[in-house]
Each structure stands twice: as C-alpha cells, then as structure tokens.
Amino acid sequence: MKIKHYPGKAVDASLSLEGSNAMGALYEANWLRAATQAQTQTALSQVQPQTAYPTQLTRSPSKLSRQSSSAGSGSSFLLEGISALSKYQIALENIRQLEQQSQQARDKSIVSTIKELNGYRPSPMQHHHQHNGWVTEEQDHPQKNKVLPDEEKKKPQEGTPAVNHYVLDPTERARLPRPRQQLSVKPPSLRRSQTMMMQQPPSYVTLRTSPSKSFHKSQKNLSHSGSSATYSTFSSAADDQDQDQVVICQQPQRLISPPPPREPPPEPPRRVVTKPLTRSQTSVQRYATIRLPHGQSTSFSRSIAQPRESTSSLRRHSLEQAIKGLKMEEEEMAKDVRQKSPLMERLSPAPSSNGSSKDLNGEGFCIPRPRLIVPVHTYARRRRTGNLKEQSSGGQEEEEADTKKDGRVEVSREGKYLSTLSGAKVLGELAILYNCQRTATITAITECNLWAIERQCFQTIMMRTGLIRQAEYTDFLKSVPIFKDLADDTLIKISDVLEETHYQRGDYIVRQGARGDTFFIISKGKVRVTIKQQDTQEEKFIRMLGKGDFFGEKALQGDDLRTANIICESADGVSCLVIDRETFNQLISNLDEIKHRYDDEGAMERRKINEEFRDINLTDLRVIATLGVGGFGRVELVQTNGDSSRSFALKQMKKSQIVETRQQQHIMSEKEIMGEANCQFIVKLFKTFKDKKYLYMLMESCLGGELWTILRDKGNFDDGTTRFYTACVVEAFDYLHSRNIIYRDLKPENLLLNERGYVKLVDFGFAKKLQTGRKTWTFCGTPEYVAPEVILNRGHDISADYWSLGVLMFELLTGTPPFTGSDPMRTYNIILKGIDAIEFPRNITRNASNLIKKLCRDNPAERLGYQRGGISEIQKHKWFDGFYWWGLQNCTLEPPIKPSVKSVVDTANFDDYPPDPEGPPPDDVTGWDKDF
Ligand SMILES: Nc1ncnc2c1ncn2[C@@H]1O[C@H](COP(=O)(O)OP(=O)(O)OP(=O)(O)O)[C@@H](O)[C@H]1O
Ligand SMILES: Nc1nc2c(ncn2[C@@H]2O[C@@H]3COP(=O)(O)O[C@H]3[C@H]2O)c(=O)[nH]1
Ligand SMILES: Nc1nc2c(ncn2[C@@H]2O[C@@H]3COP(=O)(O)O[C@H]3[C@H]2O)c(=O)[nH]1
C-alpha cells in the first residue's frame, strides 16, 4: 500500500479562531454581515439551522488532510475539516441566493404601468422590448395618483370650449351592466390584456381609483386565482368604467354594412340621425355632437403621426379584423371558423336561436353575437356655426361631399397635436381594452361619419377575433414539427401569448452577443443564420431557416447571450411568432428537439457518446478494483458484462452524506457539467445511476493515475513537464471558461493521466455555471489553492481558477504549493499576504515565476487570462514560447511522462484502498435526486 502524504504539512488541524486573530476578526465580520443580511425573515428561517456561528468551530477539531488515501478522508475542506465554517459560508451563499430570488421576484412584480398612455400601450412582448421607455410600478409609485385620471378628467370640464364637443366624452356615458354569464370563461382575446393586468394589479387599479380603493382591490385581485377569477377582476374593473365606445372612423363611401338586424335591430347606416335614439344609441348621440374646432388642422400631414402609427399597428390589425368580422353573418362565421379548426369548434359552439353561441356543456360559456354598430353622422363646425355656410353658397354641397369623403379627426393629448386620422380607422379602443380613462382627445376637423361600437359589443368582437386568431395560431403551431405532439391546451396557452412580428430583408432579427429574452418561430419567409468567427469580424454562414423553423432558444437556455446572428433573407420580409421567456420556460424548453436541434459539433458528438450507454444498467457493471476514495465514497474500476475490451471508473456517492454536507446542488451541477462537456482534457461522464443509498457516475477511466502520485514520487517536475501539464489545464479551462463554467478545485489530485500521459480534469463537485458577469460566493476549494477573494468572501468568478493555476504551476515546479500553513487558517493568512511575500526557489525560472505572479495577483481583474485577451494571454506568455499548442490540442504532442498501463484493468498506478469500514449508508428516498 502506498501512503499519500500531502507535501510538507501537518494533517491535523484544529479549526480554531484563536489560531489566527486576523482570521477571527475576519470571520466575525463576515458573521455580522451574514446576520444583517439574514434579517430577511424567509432567509433566516431557511438558513439559521445550518448557520454555524464561528466560535462554535473551535469545538469541532477536525482532520484536515489533502491526503485521500484513507477511506472517508476528503481533501476539500468543505467536506471535512472546516465543514462547520463552510456551512456558515454556504449559509451566506444561501442568503444571497434567497435575496437574489426575492429580488428577482420583486423584479417580476415590478410591473409596468401606464403612466402616460401617450400612444398605444404595448403588449407584454412589446413592453419587454421597450422596457426603457415605459415606467415601472416602482418608478411610478410616488406619482400613482397623478396618473391619467386627474388630468384627463379635468379636460372635458375645464378645457371644453363652448362649441367643441369631443368625440369621446366619458362624462356623459350611462353605464351598461356586463352580462355575467358570458364571463365565466375568460375570453381568449381578452386574456392578453388581462394577463397584463393580473401581472400588475396595483397599477391598473390605480389608474382609476383612490389609493385605498386600489389597495383593497388589488388585494382582492391577488387573492383570486384561476382564469374565471381573473376575469371577474377584469369585469369588476370594467364596471367602473365610463368609456364604453370604440369608434370606427370611416370614409362614408366605404361604409361597411352592419350585420343583419337582430333584437333590437341595429340602425341602418344613415347620414343624419333624425329620430329619437334608443338607449344604446343615446350613447352614440354624443358622437353626433362632434364639432370642428379650428378648421385649419387639415394641413397636418399623416407623416407627422407616422411613428405612432407604427407602434399601434398591431392593435389596429386586430381592430381591422374586428371590422371584417362584423361583415360576416354570424352563422356563416361560426361555420367558417369551425371548418378552419376543430379546436375552434370546441371553443366556439354552435349558435343558439337567440343569436348567442351556447356552451355545449351547458356551462354558460357563450359568444354573443355583436349586435350594435351604429353609424353616426357628425356635423362639422361650419354647418353648426354657420360661418362657412354663409360664406360659401354654390359650391358648398360639393365641398361638403368632398370633406365627408375625407372625414378626418385630430388626435391630441393635453392640447398637443398627435395625429390626424382618416379613412377606416379605429378610435377609442384603448379605454375599453385597458379599462382606463380616455387616453387622447379626438376632435373632428371635417365632417365625419363615425360608427360606434359599444363596449360589450366591441369586447365580443375582440373575443371572436381573438378566438379566430388563437385557432389560426394553434393550427399553425400544430403544423410545426417540434410542436406537433404538444397537447391542445398547451398549444392554446402558447398561441395566447404569441406576438407576430415582421422584418424587412437584411434586418438582424437576432444579433450574436446581444442579450436575448425571446424565442421565435418563423411563420413566413426565410432567415439566414451566421456566426461571427473568433478573432475576425467575418460572419460564417451556418444555415437557412424557413417557415416552421424556430430560433432563439439558446440564449434562453444559457446565459442570455445570443450565440448566432439571424438575418431576414426574404425579399418580401419575414414574419415570426415571438414567445417570451416565461412561456418558453414553462411550455417549450423541455422539448428534446429544442435542446438539441442546433447543437454545435461537439455537443452532437457528446450526445452520440451518451447514446451508446443508454442501455447499460448498474447490474451490467462488474467491479474490478478501487481506484480512489473521495469525499462521498469510492471510485471503482468497472467493466460491463460481456465487454472486456474497455473499462470505466464508477464513482459511488453516499446520498446520506451528500445531504448531511448539503452538497446536493453541487452534485447535480457536477453531473450536468461533466455530462455535457466534450473536451479531451476533461474526464467524460457517460451515464448516471441511483439507488436508495448511492448515486453513481460512470466515467471514462484514466489509468495513468493521479498527477499528485507522480509528483509525490518525483518530488517536483522540471520546467518542460510542468509546462505540458499546465497547458493541459489551460485547455480544460479554456473549454470551461468559454462556457462560463468555473472549476474551483484545481490541484494535482484532481488531474488524472490517461494511458498516453495526457492530463484530464476530474471531480467537478465544485464546478459551477455562472451567469454572465455574475459572481458566486460559495466558500469551497482546497485551502492551499483558494484565491484571496474566496477567503474574503467578496464573491469570485473564473478569475479564481487563474489564481489556482499559478498555485498549481508553483506546486508542480517545487513539490509544494506556495501558500502552505500548518492549518487552513494559517494557510489563509499566508494567501492574504499575497504572492509577493513568497520566496520563489531557484529552480523556478524567471519566465515561470513571472507567469505565476501574473496569475496570482491579489486583484482578480489583474490576473492574466482574465483580461481582454482572455486565456490566450496565458498561452502567449513567454514561458510558453515555442510550446506546440496545436500538437497538444490534437494529441500529437508526446507527453513528458508515459505511464505504464498494461491493460484496461491495470490499476498499478493507483494506491490500494481497504474496504469501507463504515459499511453501507442509510437509505435516502426523499427524492431530492430525482433529476440525477
Ligand atoms: N475517471 C477516473 N479514472 C481513474 N481514477 C479516478 C477517476 N475518477 C476518480 N478517480 C480516483 O478517485 C479519486 C476520488 O475521485 P474524486 O476526486 O472524483 O472524488 P471526490 O469524492 O469528488 O473527491 P474529493 O474528496 O477530492 O472531492 C480520485 O482522486 C482518483 O484517484
Ligand atoms: N393615446 C393615443 N391614442 C390614440 C392615438 N392615435 C389614436 N388614438 C386613439 O385615441 C383614442 C382616445 O380614446 P381611447 O384612449 O379609448 O383610445 C384612443 C386611440 O384609439 C395616439 O397616438 N395616442
Ligand atoms: N449557436 C448556433 N445557433 C444556431 C445554429 N443554427 C440556428 N441557430 C439559432 O440561432 C439562434 C441565435 O440566438 P440564440 O443563441 O438564442 O439561439 C440560436 C439558435 O436558435 C447553429 O448552428 N449554432
């Protein structure tokens, strides 16, 4: 049996704060900080049980050995000697995570509100895109009650000139009761706006009510759940409203015929209102009091209003659909829709005799037929005041006819001109859609014929068009291969949140490197995928994507950054259906095809490798010998029954011990990172298993043994040998860091040689995928190798790996790491004094020491590899001058030490390990490991 001895260090160390006053003070400070942070009640409740007060650490003297030759002894202190301290550090990280989560939750609840509906309110998707332009609830809060109502309410009273009547005058509107039975199922067309409201109950209420009422209502809203509750919230809000009409401003000669009369029969289109109006028409009559204020406004051109027009195109599109919908006879329409989609049939049952669709199940869902659309004749100012009438005589009628043809209204807000509208345009939908006060003033500037639709009718139309659109989208999604197996209700949910966007040829729909939050499905046209080559500005063509293809999933699965460019290719543009991150995560991200459709070569290769092992079970494995002992159990050399040509390493980890040391998350991350990595300098994980007691990882076996064992035997390595091994680690780090994965446990024990003598990184227990620009705080690693920022709990990232690379170089060149104390606390003290306090032995060349010093900078930002040039700065350092990187990458470079491996079951390069004295661990069937 070989004995492992950690170079130059006592193996027993009591983790005592008294051991180091400086460290004591440091941890005291950290503790105080943790305690302050833990004021968050939720954080406290979760964290307290595990939080170890530092002084308790003195009570738990523990072994701290990097030597892992005896069963159960781990070399990473998190698992062993100072586990209490690490627990405290874990607690700190937990608090942070909880804080981050609660911050995220808060961010989510920071919902947008319409501080000023100066233009159309964007849909959730648009809102996402235009985030900066919109006011968040938080920003808005202090002024909540100043929002629209006050100013807008004033307007009709104060600002109304005697002769001016506004097209939309909420103050006179009689309220219509909303028929409840129609609302028991949430009309899909309204869901979008409702969803938005439900995401922002306070803001939508505060648009209209007093603060106390708002609060009360939002509380009530929040207490509801489910779609019908959502709707009832909506409806109660709607009941308070005074804005109940949408106006379709039409050119008279292009009037759309209203649907055939039902009860009560709608008025036929008329130019002049002559007889007394019915109740519903009364609301319309006010539209007939439109006066032309200035007469001169016709000179404003449409182009001035162009930008606003574009933001509202989506909404207008729905409304134009609504108008179209009106032209259809109801039965015909229902029939048509049913033919279009069987799904629609389910949603929209056959119409009943009274003109409403009835729920087939008799549960009260019906789609009422739109009944009211009333033509309105407006009188232009000239006629009312008689000014021009008197002036013009002969040509008056023609002129009048001309003006009617051009029927125009002016949109203004707070007296500021916004736009002039003419033709078949829709006005007044916002107040109805969003249950808010009118957001603009509409004034007739010529004689106009307007058609008014009442709230209820408008909503019915929207509901119907919404249903049609939803059915269309759902049908389209069904034709998309990746979605074809999804359940109908999932497809409906997706189509409910889809937004259609259009792009012109040459537009960059997605730009590589940009942050992305959306997923796209192409509904029309073609796009080009390109990827910018490293170190050049050139874009390499990857593929074309067309109708039914998707893109944008990678940024949502990874760290937000787009991995390729998507450019609109079709001459007549591209249309995409866009899905937000939340829906993507909930409904789409788990589809296998989504995960792997655009895998790069490495990932595809990796998948193929994993496929090979799909049918291997634990029972197919035969244990040959023990290769090593880690913190959670043993690593066995195994072969599969029936194939003696290969061998594998099977890492067996005690579940109970993982739970005890709270390493569940780390183990899951180890599995994920190793299972996906496809780098020849990283040990491959082929398959995982689990039973009641253990988790297992089936890995490639590296029979050359640990680099640590060779170092121990040789004492130290020469410059060239060290360079080779360091270069292997640089390659592994290059792979990991380019994927934003931090390794955090570099040391010779975790570097295994394959039979050729190439080094591979093993043990990814502390590896972690970081979000771009984010840091992590878990206090983990091996004392001699941890970077100062880890000790100081300042948060660390991949730069901590560069520190440990410098330490590794030093240890390989000298046999001892530069920062070595008799116990971890002393080691930390030495680390905090910095690399400049370390004496470099003579055998370390000037170039080597220069590189080590550049890697071991106190300030993480100054470390070589972490700066602009990235890891290539290390490769270009003069210590590596002449090193054959290409040969290393292609495994053509001859390694400095060729281990002796006689067969696939030769374990001569490993120490011998006695059987586990502890016996089998208790069962753990709590299920935390279900994804392992
Ligand atoms: N793929 C492999 N091929 C050969 N030996 C291996 C392999 N994986 C692990 N070993 C041996 O088993 C030992 C323990 O493995 P590993 O470091 O992965 O376990 P661990 O529980 O994470 O250990 P640690 O306590 O260092 O965190 C290694 O040091 C090595 O000697
Ligand atoms: N807020 C706003 N409304 C506009 C604009 N252009 C046309 N409108 C219409 O003006 C209407 C005023 O009443 P609504 O708020 O109900 O709905 C509004 C829109 O239909 C614009 O640029 N901004
Ligand atoms: N990285 C990569 N992305 C591709 C490829 N082919 C298509 N894409 C898509 O291009 C998209 C760019 O944005 P994302 O990174 O979010 O998601 C990406 C993929 O959906 C490919 O070969 N590689």
Coordinates of N, CA and C and ligand atoms in Angstrom, one line a residue, residues 4 66 68 72-77 79-80 626-637 648-653 667 670 674 683-684 697-706 708-709 743 745 747-753 760-766 782 909-911 913, ligand 1:
K4 N -0.2 8.2 0.9 CA -0.2 9.5 0.4 C 0.2 10.5 1.4
R66 N -5.1 16.7 2.9 CA -5.3 16.7 1.4 C -5.0 15.3 1.0
S68 N -5.8 11.7 0.4 CA -7.1 11.0 0.4 C -6.9 9.5 0.3
G72 N -12.7 7.7 3.5 CA -13.5 8.8 4.2 C -12.8 10.1 4.3
S73 N -11.5 10.1 4.0 CA -10.8 11.4 4.2 C -10.9 12.2 2.9
G74 N -11.4 13.3 3.0 CA -11.6 14.1 1.8 C -10.6 15.2 1.8
S75 N -10.2 15.7 0.7 CA -9.1 16.7 0.7 C -9.7 18.1 0.5
S76 N -11.0 18.2 0.2 CA -11.6 19.5 0.0 C -12.2 19.9 1.3
F77 N -11.8 21.0 1.9 CA -12.2 21.2 3.2 C -13.7 21.4 3.4
L79 N -15.9 19.5 2.7 CA -16.4 18.2 3.1 C -15.9 17.7 4.5
E80 N -14.9 18.4 4.9 CA -14.2 17.8 6.1 C -13.9 18.8 7.2
T626 N -10.6 -0.8 -6.6 CA -10.9 0.6 -6.2 C -9.8 1.5 -6.7
L627 N -10.2 2.5 -7.4 CA -9.2 3.5 -7.9 C -8.9 4.6 -7.0
G628 N -9.9 5.0 -6.2 CA -9.7 6.1 -5.3 C -10.8 6.2 -4.3
V629 N -10.6 7.1 -3.3 CA -11.7 7.4 -2.3 C -11.9 8.9 -2.3
G630 N -13.1 9.3 -2.5 CA -13.4 10.7 -2.4 C -14.2 11.0 -1.2
G631 N -14.7 12.2 -1.2 CA -15.4 12.7 0.0 C -16.7 11.9 0.2
F632 N -17.3 11.4 -0.8 CA -18.6 10.8 -0.6 C -18.6 9.3 -0.8
G633 N -17.5 8.7 -1.1 CA -17.5 7.3 -1.4 C -16.3 6.9 -2.3
R634 N -16.4 5.8 -2.9 CA -15.3 5.2 -3.6 C -15.5 5.4 -5.1
V635 N -14.3 5.3 -5.7 CA -14.3 5.2 -7.2 C -13.8 3.9 -7.6
E636 N -14.6 3.1 -8.3 CA -14.2 1.7 -8.6 C -13.9 1.6 -10.1
L637 N -13.0 0.7 -10.4 CA -12.8 0.4 -11.8 C -13.8 -0.7 -12.2
F648 N -14.2 1.3 -17.1 CA -14.7 2.6 -16.7 C -14.4 2.8 -15.3
A649 N -14.6 4.1 -14.9 CA -14.5 4.4 -13.5 C -15.9 4.7 -13.0
L650 N -16.3 4.0 -11.9 CA -17.7 4.2 -11.4 C -17.6 4.9 -10.0
K651 N -18.0 6.2 -10.0 CA -17.9 6.9 -8.8 C -19.2 6.7 -8.0
Q652 N -19.1 6.2 -6.8 CA -20.2 5.9 -6.0 C -20.3 6.8 -4.8
M653 N -21.4 7.5 -4.7 CA -21.5 8.6 -3.6 C -22.7 8.3 -2.7
I667 N -23.6 18.3 -6.4 CA -23.6 17.0 -7.1 C -24.4 17.1 -8.4
E670 N -22.3 18.9 -10.8 CA -21.2 18.1 -11.3 C -21.7 17.2 -12.4
M674 N -20.2 17.7 -16.2 CA -19.4 16.6 -16.7 C -20.2 15.9 -17.9
V683 N -12.4 14.6 -18.0 CA -12.9 13.2 -17.9 C -14.4 13.2 -18.3
K684 N -14.7 12.3 -19.2 CA -16.1 12.2 -19.6 C -17.0 11.4 -18.7
M697 N -21.7 7.6 -10.9 CA -21.4 8.2 -12.1 C -20.4 7.3 -12.9
L698 N -20.8 7.0 -14.1 CA -20.0 6.1 -14.9 C -19.1 7.0 -15.8
M699 N -17.8 6.9 -15.6 CA -16.9 7.8 -16.3 C -15.9 7.1 -17.1
E700 N -15.2 7.8 -18.0 CA -14.1 7.2 -18.6 C -13.0 6.9 -17.6
S701 N -12.3 5.9 -17.7 CA -11.2 5.6 -16.7 C -9.9 6.2 -17.2
C702 N -9.1 6.7 -16.3 CA -7.8 7.3 -16.6 C -6.8 6.5 -15.8
L703 N -6.2 5.5 -16.5 CA -5.4 4.5 -15.7 C -4.0 5.0 -15.5
G704 N -3.6 6.1 -15.9 CA -2.3 6.6 -15.7 C -2.1 7.1 -14.2
G705 N -3.2 7.2 -13.5 CA -3.1 7.6 -12.1 C -3.2 9.1 -11.9
E706 N -3.1 9.5 -10.6 CA -3.2 10.9 -10.3 C -1.9 11.6 -10.6
W708 N -0.9 13.8 -8.8 CA -0.4 14.0 -7.5 C 0.6 12.9 -7.1
T709 N 0.2 11.6 -7.5 CA 1.0 10.5 -7.1 C 2.4 10.6 -7.8
Y743 N -14.3 26.2 -12.3 CA -13.9 24.8 -11.9 C -13.8 24.8 -10.3
D745 N -11.6 23.7 -8.1 CA -11.0 22.7 -7.3 C -9.7 22.2 -7.9
K747 N -6.1 21.1 -8.3 CA -5.0 20.6 -7.5 C -4.5 19.3 -8.2
P748 N -3.3 18.8 -7.9 CA -2.8 17.7 -8.6 C -3.6 16.4 -8.4
E749 N -4.3 16.3 -7.3 CA -5.1 15.1 -7.0 C -6.3 15.0 -8.0
N750 N -6.7 16.2 -8.6 CA -7.8 16.1 -9.5 C -7.4 16.1 -11.0
L751 N -6.1 15.9 -11.2 CA -5.6 15.7 -12.5 C -5.2 14.3 -12.7
L752 N -5.9 13.6 -13.6 CA -5.6 12.2 -13.9 C -4.9 12.0 -15.2
L753 N -4.0 11.1 -15.3 CA -3.3 10.8 -16.6 C -4.0 9.7 -17.3
K760 N -6.1 14.9 -17.6 CA -7.6 15.3 -17.7 C -8.1 15.7 -16.3
L761 N -9.0 16.7 -16.3 CA -9.6 17.3 -15.1 C -10.7 16.3 -14.7
V762 N -10.7 16.0 -13.4 CA -11.8 15.1 -12.8 C -12.3 15.9 -11.6
D763 N -13.4 15.3 -11.1 CA -14.0 15.9 -9.9 C -14.6 17.3 -10.1
F764 N -15.8 17.4 -10.6 CA -16.4 18.6 -10.8 C -17.4 19.0 -9.8
G765 N -17.1 18.5 -8.6 CA -18.0 18.7 -7.4 C -18.2 20.2 -7.1
F766 N -17.3 21.0 -7.4 CA -17.4 22.5 -7.1 C -17.6 23.3 -8.4
T782 N -9.8 23.9 -2.1 CA -8.8 23.3 -1.3 C -7.9 24.4 -0.7
N909 N -1.1 2.1 -11.1 CA -0.8 3.5 -10.9 C -1.7 4.1 -9.8
F910 N -2.5 3.3 -9.1 CA -3.3 3.8 -8.0 C -2.9 3.2 -6.7
D911 N -3.2 3.8 -5.7 CA -3.0 3.3 -4.3 C -4.0 2.2 -4.1
Y913 N -6.7 0.5 -1.6 CA -7.7 1.0 -0.6 C -8.4 -0.1 0.1
Ligands
LIG1 N1 -12.2 8.6 -14.0 C1 -11.3 8.1 -13.1 N2 -10.4 7.3 -13.5 C2 -9.5 6.9 -12.6 N3 -9.5 7.2 -11.3 C3 -10.4 8.0 -10.9 C4 -11.4 8.5 -11.8 N4 -12.2 9.4 -11.1 C5 -11.8 9.4 -9.8 N5 -10.7 8.6 -9.7 C6 -9.9 8.4 -8.5 O1 -10.8 8.5 -7.4 C7 -10.3 9.6 -6.6 C8 -11.5 10.3 -6.0 O2 -12.3 10.8 -7.0 P1 -13.0 12.2 -7.0 O3 -11.9 13.2 -6.7 O4 -13.8 12.4 -8.2 O5 -13.9 12.0 -5.8 P2 -14.5 13.1 -4.8 O6 -15.4 12.4 -3.9 O7 -15.0 14.2 -5.6 O8 -13.1 13.5 -4.1 P3 -12.7 14.8 -3.3 O9 -12.7 14.4 -1.9 O10 -11.4 15.1 -3.9 O11 -13.7 15.9 -3.7 C9 -9.5 10.5 -7.5 O12 -8.6 11.3 -6.8 C10 -8.9 9.4 -8.4 O13 -7.8 8.9 -7.7

